[in-house]
mmCIF file of C-alpha atoms in Angstrom:
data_model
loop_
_atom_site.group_PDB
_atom_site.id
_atom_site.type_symbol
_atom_site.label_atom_id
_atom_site.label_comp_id
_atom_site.label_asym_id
_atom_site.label_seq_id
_atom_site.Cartn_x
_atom_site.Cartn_y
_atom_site.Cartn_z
ATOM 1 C CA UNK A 10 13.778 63.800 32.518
ATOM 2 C CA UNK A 11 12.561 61.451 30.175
ATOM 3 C CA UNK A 12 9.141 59.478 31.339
ATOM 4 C CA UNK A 13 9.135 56.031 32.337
ATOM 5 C CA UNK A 14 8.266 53.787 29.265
ATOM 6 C CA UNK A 15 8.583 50.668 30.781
ATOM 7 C CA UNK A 16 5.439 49.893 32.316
ATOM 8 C CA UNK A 17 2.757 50.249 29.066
ATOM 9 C CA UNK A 18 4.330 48.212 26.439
ATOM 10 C CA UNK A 19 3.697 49.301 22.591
ATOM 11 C CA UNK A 20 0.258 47.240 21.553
ATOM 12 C CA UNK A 21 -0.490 47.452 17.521
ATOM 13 C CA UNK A 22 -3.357 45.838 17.544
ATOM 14 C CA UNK A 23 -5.252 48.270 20.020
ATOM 15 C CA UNK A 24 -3.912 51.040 17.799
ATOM 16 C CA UNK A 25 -5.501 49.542 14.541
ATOM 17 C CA UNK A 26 -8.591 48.807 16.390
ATOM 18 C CA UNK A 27 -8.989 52.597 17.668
ATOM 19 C CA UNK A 28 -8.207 53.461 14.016
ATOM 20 C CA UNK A 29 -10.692 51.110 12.890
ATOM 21 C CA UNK A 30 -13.761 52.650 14.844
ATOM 22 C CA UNK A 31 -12.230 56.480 14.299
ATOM 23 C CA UNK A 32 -12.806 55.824 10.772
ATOM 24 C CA UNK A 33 -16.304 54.661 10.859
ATOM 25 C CA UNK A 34 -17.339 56.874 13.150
ATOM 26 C CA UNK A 35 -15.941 59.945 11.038
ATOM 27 C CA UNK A 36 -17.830 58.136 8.365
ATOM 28 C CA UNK A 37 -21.146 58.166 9.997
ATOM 29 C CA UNK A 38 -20.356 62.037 11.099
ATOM 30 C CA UNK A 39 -19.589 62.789 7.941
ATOM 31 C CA UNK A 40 -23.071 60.901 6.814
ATOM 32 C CA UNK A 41 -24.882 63.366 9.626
ATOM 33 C CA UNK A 42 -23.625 66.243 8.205
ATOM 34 C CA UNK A 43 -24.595 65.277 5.188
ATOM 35 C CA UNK A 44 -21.072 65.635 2.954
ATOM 36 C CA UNK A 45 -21.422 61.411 2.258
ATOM 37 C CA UNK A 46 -23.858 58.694 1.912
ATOM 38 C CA UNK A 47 -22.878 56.001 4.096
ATOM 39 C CA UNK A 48 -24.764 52.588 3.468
ATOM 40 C CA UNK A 49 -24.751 50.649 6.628
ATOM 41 C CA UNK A 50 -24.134 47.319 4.212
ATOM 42 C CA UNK A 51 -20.485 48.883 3.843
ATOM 43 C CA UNK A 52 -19.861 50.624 7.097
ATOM 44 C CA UNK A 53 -20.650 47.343 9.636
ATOM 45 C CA UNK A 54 -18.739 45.000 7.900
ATOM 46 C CA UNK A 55 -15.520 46.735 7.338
ATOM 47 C CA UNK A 56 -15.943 47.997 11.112
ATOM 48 C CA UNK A 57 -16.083 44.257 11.813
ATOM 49 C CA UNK A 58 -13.390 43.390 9.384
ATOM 50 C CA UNK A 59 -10.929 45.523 10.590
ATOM 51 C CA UNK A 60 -11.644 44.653 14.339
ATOM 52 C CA UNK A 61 -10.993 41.068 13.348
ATOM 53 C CA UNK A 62 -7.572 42.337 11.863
ATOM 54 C CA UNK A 63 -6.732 43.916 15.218
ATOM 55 C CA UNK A 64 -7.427 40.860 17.047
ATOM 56 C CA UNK A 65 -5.113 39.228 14.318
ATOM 57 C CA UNK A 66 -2.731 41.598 14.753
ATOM 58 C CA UNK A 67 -2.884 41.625 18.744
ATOM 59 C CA UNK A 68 -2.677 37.267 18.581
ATOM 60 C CA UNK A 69 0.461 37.698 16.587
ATOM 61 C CA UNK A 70 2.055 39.926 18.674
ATOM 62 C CA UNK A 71 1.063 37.890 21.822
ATOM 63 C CA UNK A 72 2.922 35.467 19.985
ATOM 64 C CA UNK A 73 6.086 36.968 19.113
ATOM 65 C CA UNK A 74 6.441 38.353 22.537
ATOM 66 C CA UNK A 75 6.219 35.284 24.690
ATOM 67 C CA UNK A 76 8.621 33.523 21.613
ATOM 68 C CA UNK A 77 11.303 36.193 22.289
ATOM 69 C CA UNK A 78 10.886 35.851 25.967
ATOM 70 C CA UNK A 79 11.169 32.351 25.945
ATOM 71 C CA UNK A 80 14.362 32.416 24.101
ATOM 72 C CA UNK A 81 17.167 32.195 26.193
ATOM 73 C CA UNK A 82 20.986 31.409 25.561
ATOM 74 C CA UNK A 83 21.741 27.626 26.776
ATOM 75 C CA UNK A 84 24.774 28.593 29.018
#
């Protein structure tokens, strides 16, 4: 049987945020291990960037969700 898909729809933008904060946090484990030198100048603003680009992507989605549901054939 295949599992019901139907009630947890696809979100991209929670999938680039969780991608956003794996990276930096590998990047600070990697920095506690000691393998790179990561500058907290770099690290915080690309972790804020890219949650801004998640919230971009998550507003556009919004969008193009409640456009296609709107549309309906004029019978």
């Amino acid at each position: 049987m295949s599992p019901d898909r139907s009630r947890h729809p696809f979100e991209p933008g929670k999938l680039v945020a969780g991608l956003v904060i794996l990276g930096v946090a590998a990047a600070y484990g990697m920095d506690a291990a000691g393998e790179w030198d990561v500058r907290p100048e770099i690290a915080l603003p690309a972790l804020l960037c890219g949650l801004c680009v998640a919230a971009l992507i998550s507003a556009l989605t919004y969008a193009l969700r409640r456009r296609s549901g709107r549309a309906t054939p004029d019978d």
